């Protein structure tokens, strides 16, 4: 899935908390955005293995969420939002295709590495590839709760992120065809 879809998912997860504790809206949003993006920093290494933890992510996400509930502060809720969004990102990558840049020509069965089991999780292909029309539709649906709940800069960031997501969806296959071989 696109990075924007992961960010919108993280924001959608924390959006209900803004009604309960509006004073933490900014740390929740910042943590969710950072956590939604963080696992994909492994593009420079072994993508969907180095920083993706679909099982072990819970070891950080669950205690940090409990800690934020028990001792709420900007730091604890922001970190919990980060940990939960990163875990959600890693786990949800199994719902798509593999990490290859052009899965329509060489679709692999590997989606995301499960460090606990010591093997790759199978690609489910509910989202055929990042930037597929269904990826944009999912991202758009996940963007609705943050657009409704958050205000100010967070709402602007979410709305603005829809523009490159849409453009990427429109030109996804052309981008893969023009990309240099080393990018794969």
Coordinates of N, CA and C in Angstrom, one line a residue:
X1 N 0.8 -1.2 0.0 CA 0.0 0.0 0.0 C 0.9 1.2 0.0
X2 N 0.3 2.3 -0.5 CA 1.0 3.6 -0.5 C 1.3 4.1 0.9
X3 N 2.3 4.9 1.1 CA 2.6 5.5 2.4 C 1.5 6.3 2.9
X4 N 0.8 7.0 2.0 CA -0.3 7.8 2.4 C -1.4 6.9 3.0
X5 N -1.7 5.8 2.4 CA -2.7 4.9 3.0 C -2.4 4.5 4.4
X6 N -1.1 4.1 4.6 CA -0.7 3.8 6.0 C -0.8 4.9 6.9
X7 N -0.5 6.1 6.5 CA -0.6 7.3 7.3 C -2.1 7.5 7.7
X8 N -2.9 7.5 6.7 CA -4.4 7.7 6.9 C -4.9 6.6 7.9
X9 N -4.4 5.4 7.8 CA -4.9 4.3 8.7 C -4.5 4.6 10.1
X10 N -3.2 5.1 10.3 CA -2.8 5.4 11.6 C -3.6 6.6 12.2
X11 N -3.9 7.6 11.4 CA -4.7 8.7 11.8 C -6.1 8.3 12.1
X12 N -6.7 7.4 11.3 CA -8.0 6.9 11.6 C -8.1 6.1 12.9
X13 N -7.1 5.4 13.2 CA -7.1 4.6 14.5 C -7.1 5.5 15.7
X14 N -6.3 6.6 15.6 CA -6.3 7.6 16.8 C -7.4 8.6 16.8
X15 N -8.1 8.8 15.7 CA -9.1 9.8 15.6 C -10.2 9.7 16.7
X16 N -10.7 8.6 17.1 CA -11.6 8.5 18.2 C -11.1 9.0 19.5
X17 N -9.8 8.9 19.7 CA -9.2 9.4 20.9 C -9.2 10.9 21.1
X18 N -9.3 11.6 19.9 CA -9.3 13.0 19.9 C -10.6 13.5 20.6
X19 N -11.7 12.8 20.4 CA -12.9 13.2 21.1 C -12.8 13.0 22.6
X20 N -12.1 12.0 23.1 CA -11.9 11.7 24.5 C -10.9 12.7 25.1
X21 N -9.8 13.0 24.4 CA -8.8 13.8 24.9 C -8.3 14.8 23.8
X22 N -9.1 15.8 23.5 CA -8.7 16.7 22.5 C -7.4 17.5 22.7
X23 N -7.0 17.6 23.9 CA -5.7 18.2 24.2 C -4.5 17.5 23.7
X24 N -4.7 16.2 23.3 CA -3.6 15.4 22.8 C -3.7 15.2 21.3
X25 N -4.5 16.0 20.6 CA -4.7 15.9 19.2 C -3.4 15.9 18.4
X26 N -2.6 16.9 18.7 CA -1.3 17.1 18.0 C -0.3 15.9 18.2
X27 N -0.1 15.5 19.5 CA 0.8 14.4 19.6 C 0.3 13.1 19.0
X28 N -1.0 12.9 19.1 CA -1.6 11.7 18.5 C -1.4 11.7 17.0
X29 N -1.7 12.9 16.4 CA -1.5 13.0 14.9 C 0.0 12.8 14.5
X30 N 0.8 13.5 15.2 CA 2.3 13.4 14.9 C 2.8 12.0 15.0
X31 N 2.4 11.3 16.1 CA 2.8 9.9 16.3 C 2.3 9.0 15.2
X32 N 1.0 9.2 14.9 CA 0.3 8.3 13.9 C 1.0 8.5 12.5
X33 N 1.3 9.8 12.2 CA 1.9 10.0 10.9 C 3.3 9.4 10.8
X34 N 4.1 9.7 11.9 CA 5.4 9.1 11.9 C 5.4 7.6 11.9
X35 N 4.5 7.0 12.7 CA 4.5 5.5 12.7 C 4.0 4.9 11.4
X36 N 3.0 5.6 10.8 CA 2.6 5.2 9.5 C 3.6 5.2 8.4
X37 N 4.6 6.1 8.5 CA 5.7 6.2 7.5 C 6.9 5.3 7.9
X38 N 7.2 5.2 9.2 CA 8.4 4.6 9.6 C 8.8 3.3 9.0
X39 N 8.0 2.3 8.9 CA 8.4 1.0 8.4 C 9.0 1.1 7.0
X40 N 8.5 2.0 6.2 CA 9.0 2.1 4.8 C 10.4 2.7 4.7
X41 N 11.0 3.2 5.8 CA 12.4 3.6 5.7 C 13.3 2.5 5.4
X42 N 12.8 1.2 5.5 CA 13.6 0.1 5.1 C 13.7 -0.1 3.6
X43 N 13.2 0.8 2.8 CA 13.4 0.7 1.4 C 14.8 0.8 1.0
X44 N 15.6 1.4 1.8 CA 17.1 1.5 1.6 C 17.8 0.2 2.0
X45 N 17.1 -0.7 2.6 CA 17.7 -2.0 3.1 C 16.9 -3.2 2.4
X46 N 16.4 -4.1 3.2 CA 15.6 -5.1 2.7 C 14.1 -4.8 3.0
X47 N 13.5 -4.3 2.0 CA 12.1 -3.7 2.2 C 11.2 -4.8 2.7
X48 N 10.4 -4.4 3.6 CA 9.4 -5.2 4.3 C 10.0 -6.3 5.2
X49 N 11.2 -6.2 5.5 CA 11.9 -7.1 6.4 C 12.6 -6.4 7.5
X50 N 13.4 -5.3 7.2 CA 14.2 -4.7 8.1 C 13.5 -3.9 9.2
X51 N 12.5 -3.1 8.8 CA 11.7 -2.3 9.8 C 10.2 -2.7 9.9
X52 N 9.9 -3.7 9.3 CA 8.5 -4.2 9.3 C 8.4 -5.4 10.4
X53 N 7.5 -5.2 11.4 CA 7.4 -6.2 12.4 C 5.9 -6.5 12.7
X54 N 5.3 -7.3 11.8 CA 3.9 -7.6 11.9 C 3.5 -8.3 13.2
X55 N 4.4 -9.1 13.8 CA 4.1 -9.8 15.0 C 4.7 -9.1 16.2
X56 N 6.0 -8.9 16.1 CA 6.8 -8.2 17.2 C 6.4 -6.8 17.4
X57 N 5.7 -6.2 16.5 CA 5.3 -4.8 16.7 C 4.3 -4.7 17.9
X58 N 3.6 -5.7 18.2 CA 2.7 -5.7 19.3 C 3.4 -5.6 20.6
X59 N 4.7 -6.1 20.7 CA 5.5 -6.1 21.9 C 5.7 -4.6 22.3
X60 N 5.8 -3.7 21.4 CA 5.9 -2.3 21.6 C 4.6 -1.6 21.7
X61 N 3.7 -1.9 20.8 CA 2.4 -1.2 20.6 C 1.5 -1.4 21.8
X62 N 1.3 -2.6 22.2 CA 0.3 -2.9 23.3 C 0.8 -2.2 24.6
X63 N 2.0 -2.5 25.1 CA 2.4 -1.8 26.4 C 2.4 -0.3 26.3
X64 N 2.8 0.2 25.1 CA 2.9 1.7 25.0 C 1.5 2.3 25.1
X65 N 0.5 1.6 24.5 CA -0.9 2.0 24.5 C -1.4 2.0 26.0
X66 N -1.1 0.9 26.6 CA -1.5 0.8 28.1 C -0.9 1.9 28.9
X67 N 0.4 2.1 28.7 CA 1.1 3.1 29.4 C 0.5 4.5 29.2
X68 N 0.2 4.8 27.9 CA -0.4 6.1 27.6 C -1.8 6.2 28.3
X69 N -2.5 5.1 28.4 CA -3.8 5.2 29.1 C -3.7 5.4 30.6
X70 N -2.6 4.8 31.1 CA -2.4 5.0 32.6 C -1.7 6.3 32.9
X71 N -0.8 6.7 32.1 CA -0.1 8.0 32.4 C -0.1 8.8 31.1
X72 N -1.2 9.5 30.9 CA -1.4 10.2 29.6 C -0.5 11.5 29.7
X73 N 0.3 11.7 28.7 CA 1.0 12.9 28.4 C 1.2 13.0 26.9
X74 N 1.7 14.2 26.5 CA 2.0 14.3 25.1 C 2.9 13.3 24.6
X75 N 4.0 13.0 25.4 CA 5.0 12.1 25.0 C 4.5 10.6 25.0
X76 N 3.7 10.2 26.0 CA 3.2 8.8 26.0 C 2.2 8.6 25.0
X77 N 1.3 9.5 24.7 CA 0.2 9.2 23.7 C 0.8 9.3 22.3
X78 N 1.8 10.2 22.1 CA 2.4 10.3 20.8 C 3.2 9.1 20.5
X79 N 4.0 8.6 21.5 CA 4.7 7.4 21.3 C 3.8 6.2 21.0
X80 N 2.7 6.1 21.8 CA 1.8 5.0 21.6 C 1.2 5.0 20.2
X81 N 0.8 6.2 19.7 CA 0.3 6.4 18.4 C 1.3 5.9 17.3
X82 N 2.6 6.3 17.6 CA 3.6 5.9 16.7 C 3.7 4.4 16.6
X83 N 3.8 3.7 17.8 CA 4.0 2.3 17.9 C 2.8 1.5 17.3
X84 N 1.6 2.0 17.5 CA 0.4 1.3 17.0 C 0.3 1.5 15.5
X85 N 0.6 2.7 15.0 CA 0.6 2.9 13.5 C 1.6 2.1 12.8
X86 N 2.8 2.1 13.4 CA 3.9 1.3 12.8 C 3.5 -0.2 12.7
X87 N 3.0 -0.7 13.8 CA 2.5 -2.1 13.8 C 1.4 -2.4 12.8
X88 N 0.5 -1.5 12.7 CA -0.6 -1.6 11.8 C -0.1 -1.6 10.3
X89 N 0.9 -0.7 10.1 CA 1.5 -0.6 8.8 C 2.1 -2.0 8.4
X90 N 2.9 -2.5 9.3 CA 3.6 -3.8 9.0 C 2.7 -4.9 8.8
X91 N 1.7 -5.0 9.7 CA 0.7 -6.1 9.6 C -0.2 -6.0 8.3
X92 N -0.6 -4.8 8.0 CA -1.4 -4.6 6.8 C -0.7 -4.8 5.5
X93 N 0.6 -4.7 5.5 CA 1.3 -5.0 4.2 C 1.1 -6.4 3.7
X94 N 0.7 -7.3 4.6 CA 0.4 -8.7 4.2 C -0.9 -8.7 3.3
X95 N -1.8 -7.7 3.4 CA -3.0 -7.7 2.7 C -2.8 -7.3 1.2
X96 N -1.6 -6.8 0.9 CA -1.3 -6.4 -0.4 C -0.5 -7.4 -1.2
X97 N 0.3 -6.9 -2.1 CA 1.2 -7.7 -2.9 C 2.6 -7.7 -2.3
X98 N 3.5 -8.2 -2.9 CA 4.9 -8.3 -2.4 C 5.5 -6.9 -2.6
X99 N 6.8 -6.8 -2.1 CA 7.5 -5.5 -2.1 C 8.1 -5.1 -3.4
X100 N 7.9 -5.9 -4.5 CA 8.6 -5.6 -5.8 C 7.9 -4.3 -6.3
X101 N 8.7 -3.6 -7.2 CA 8.2 -2.3 -7.7 C 7.2 -2.5 -8.8
X102 N 7.3 -3.6 -9.5 CA 6.4 -3.9 -10.7 C 5.7 -5.3 -10.5
X103 N 4.8 -5.4 -9.5 CA 4.3 -6.7 -9.2 C 3.4 -7.3 -10.3
X104 N 3.0 -6.5 -11.3 CA 2.2 -7.0 -12.4 C 3.0 -7.8 -13.4
X105 N 4.3 -7.7 -13.3 CA 5.2 -8.5 -14.2 C 5.9 -9.7 -13.5
X106 N 6.1 -9.5 -12.2 CA 6.8 -10.5 -11.4 C 6.2 -10.6 -10.0
X107 N 5.0 -11.0 -9.9 CA 4.4 -11.1 -8.6 C 5.0 -12.2 -7.8
X108 N 5.5 -11.9 -6.6 CA 6.0 -12.9 -5.7 C 5.0 -13.2 -4.6
X109 N 5.2 -14.3 -4.0 CA 4.3 -14.7 -2.9 C 4.6 -14.0 -1.6
X110 N 5.8 -13.5 -1.4 CA 6.2 -12.9 -0.2 C 5.6 -11.5 0.0
X111 N 5.0 -11.2 1.1 CA 4.4 -9.9 1.4 C 5.2 -9.1 2.4
X112 N 5.4 -9.7 3.6 CA 6.1 -9.0 4.7 C 6.7 -10.1 5.5
X113 N 7.9 -9.8 6.1 CA 8.7 -10.9 6.8 C 8.1 -10.9 8.2
X114 N 7.9 -12.2 8.7 CA 7.4 -12.4 10.0 C 8.6 -12.9 10.8
X115 N 9.2 -12.0 11.6 CA 10.5 -12.4 12.4 C 10.2 -13.5 13.4
X116 N 9.0 -13.5 13.9 CA 8.6 -14.5 15.0 C 8.6 -15.9 14.4
X117 N 8.1 -16.0 13.2 CA 8.0 -17.4 12.6 C 9.2 -17.7 11.7
X118 N 10.0 -16.6 11.4 CA 11.2 -16.8 10.7 C 11.0 -17.1 9.2
X119 N 9.9 -16.5 8.7 CA 9.5 -16.7 7.3 C 8.7 -15.6 6.8
X120 N 8.5 -15.5 5.5 CA 7.7 -14.4 4.9 C 6.2 -14.8 4.9
X121 N 5.4 -13.8 5.2 CA 4.0 -14.0 5.2 C 3.5 -13.9 3.7
X122 N 2.5 -14.7 3.4 CA 2.0 -14.8 2.0 C 1.3 -13.5 1.7
X123 N 1.5 -13.0 0.4 CA 0.7 -11.9 -0.1 C -0.7 -12.3 -0.3
X124 N -1.7 -11.5 0.3 CA -3.1 -11.7 0.1 C -3.7 -11.1 -1.1
X125 N -3.1 -10.0 -1.6 CA -3.4 -9.3 -2.8 C -4.9 -8.7 -2.8
X126 N -5.4 -8.3 -1.6 CA -6.6 -7.5 -1.6 C -6.4 -6.2 -2.2
X127 N -5.2 -5.7 -2.1 CA -4.7 -4.5 -2.8 C -3.6 -5.0 -3.7
X128 N -3.8 -4.9 -5.0 CA -2.9 -5.6 -6.0 C -1.5 -5.1 -5.9
X129 N -1.3 -3.8 -5.7 CA 0.0 -3.2 -5.6 C -0.2 -1.8 -5.1
X130 N 0.9 -1.2 -4.5 CA 0.8 0.2 -4.0 C 0.5 1.1 -5.2
X131 N -0.5 1.9 -5.0 CA -0.9 2.9 -6.0 C -2.0 2.3 -6.9
X132 N -2.4 1.1 -6.6 CA -3.6 0.5 -7.4 C -4.8 1.4 -7.1
X133 N -5.8 1.4 -8.0 CA -7.0 2.1 -7.7 C -7.7 1.8 -6.3
X134 N -7.7 0.5 -6.0 CA -8.3 0.1 -4.7 C -7.4 0.6 -3.5
X135 N -6.1 0.8 -3.7 CA -5.3 1.4 -2.7 C -5.7 2.8 -2.5
X136 N -5.9 3.6 -3.6 CA -6.4 5.0 -3.4 C -7.7 5.0 -2.8
X137 N -8.6 4.2 -3.2 CA -10.0 4.1 -2.6 C -9.9 3.8 -1.1
X138 N -9.1 2.9 -0.7 CA -8.9 2.6 0.7 C -8.4 3.8 1.5
X139 N -7.3 4.4 0.9 CA -6.7 5.6 1.5 C -7.7 6.7 1.6
X140 N -8.6 6.9 0.6 CA -9.6 8.0 0.7 C -10.6 7.7 1.8
X141 N -11.0 6.5 1.9 CA -12.0 6.1 3.0 C -11.3 6.3 4.4
X142 N -10.0 5.9 4.5 CA -9.3 6.1 5.8 C -9.0 7.5 6.1
X143 N -9.0 8.4 5.1 CA -8.7 9.8 5.3 C -10.0 10.5 5.8
X144 N -11.2 10.0 5.7 CA -12.4 10.6 6.1 C -12.4 10.9 7.6
X145 N -12.1 9.9 8.5 CA -12.2 10.2 9.9 C -11.2 11.3 10.4
X146 N -9.9 11.3 9.9 CA -9.1 12.4 10.3 C -9.5 13.7 9.8
X147 N -10.1 13.7 8.6 CA -10.6 15.0 8.0 C -11.7 15.5 8.8
X148 N -12.5 14.7 9.4 CA -13.7 15.1 10.2 C -13.3 15.5 11.6
X149 N -12.4 14.7 12.2 CA -12.1 14.8 13.6 C -11.0 15.9 13.9
X150 N -9.9 15.9 13.1 CA -8.8 16.8 13.3 C -9.2 18.2 12.7
X151 N -8.5 19.2 13.1 CA -8.7 20.5 12.5 C -7.3 21.1 12.2
X152 N -7.3 22.3 11.7 CA -6.1 23.0 11.5 C -5.1 22.3 10.6
X153 N -3.8 22.3 11.0 CA -2.7 21.8 10.2 C -2.9 20.3 9.9
X154 N -3.4 19.5 10.8 CA -3.6 18.1 10.6 C -4.5 17.9 9.4
X155 N -5.6 18.6 9.4 CA -6.6 18.5 8.3 C -6.0 18.9 7.0
X156 N -5.2 20.0 7.0 CA -4.5 20.4 5.8 C -3.5 19.4 5.3
X157 N -2.8 18.8 6.2 CA -1.8 17.8 5.8 C -2.5 16.6 5.2
X158 N -3.6 16.1 5.8 CA -4.4 15.0 5.2 C -4.9 15.3 3.9
X159 N -5.6 16.5 3.7 CA -6.1 16.9 2.4 C -5.1 17.0 1.4
X160 N -3.9 17.6 1.8 CA -2.8 17.8 0.8 C -2.2 16.5 0.4
X161 N -2.2 15.5 1.3 CA -1.6 14.2 1.0 C -2.4 13.4 0.0
X162 N -3.7 13.7 -0.1 CA -4.6 13.1 -1.1 C -4.1 13.4 -2.6
X163 N -3.6 14.6 -2.8 CA -3.2 15.0 -4.1 C -2.1 14.1 -4.7
X164 N -0.9 14.0 -4.0 CA 0.1 13.1 -4.6 C -0.3 11.6 -4.6
X165 N -1.2 11.2 -3.7 CA -1.7 9.9 -3.7 C -2.5 9.6 -5.0
X166 N -3.3 10.6 -5.3 CA -4.1 10.4 -6.5 C -3.2 10.5 -7.8
X167 N -2.2 11.4 -7.8 CA -1.3 11.5 -8.9 C -0.5 10.2 -9.1
X168 N 0.0 9.6 -8.0 CA 0.7 8.4 -8.0 C -0.1 7.2 -8.5
X169 N -1.4 7.2 -8.1 CA -2.3 6.2 -8.6 C -2.5 6.3 -10.1
X170 N -2.7 7.5 -10.6 CA -2.8 7.8 -12.1 C -1.6 7.3 -12.9
X171 N -0.4 7.5 -12.4 CA 0.8 7.3 -13.1 C 1.6 6.2 -12.6
X172 N 1.1 5.3 -11.8 CA 1.9 4.3 -11.1 C 2.6 3.4 -12.0
X173 N 1.9 2.9 -13.0 CA 2.6 1.9 -14.0 C 3.7 2.6 -14.8
X174 N 3.4 3.9 -15.2 CA 4.4 4.6 -16.0 C 5.7 4.9 -15.1
X175 N 5.4 5.2 -13.8 CA 6.6 5.4 -12.9 C 7.4 4.2 -12.8
X176 N 6.8 3.0 -12.7 CA 7.6 1.8 -12.6 C 8.4 1.5 -13.9
X177 N 7.8 1.8 -15.0 CA 8.5 1.6 -16.3 C 9.6 2.5 -16.5
X178 N 9.6 3.7 -15.9 CA 10.6 4.7 -16.1 C 11.7 4.6 -15.0
X179 N 11.4 3.9 -14.0 CA 12.4 3.8 -12.9 C 13.6 3.1 -13.3
X180 N 14.8 3.5 -12.8 CA 16.0 2.8 -13.1 C 16.0 1.4 -12.4
X181 N 16.7 0.5 -13.0 CA 16.7 -0.9 -12.6 C 17.2 -1.1 -11.1
X182 N 18.1 -0.2 -10.7 CA 18.7 -0.3 -9.3 C 17.6 0.0 -8.3
X183 N 16.5 0.7 -8.6 CA 15.5 1.0 -7.7 C 14.8 -0.2 -7.2
X184 N 14.7 -1.2 -8.0 CA 14.0 -2.5 -7.6 C 14.8 -3.1 -6.5

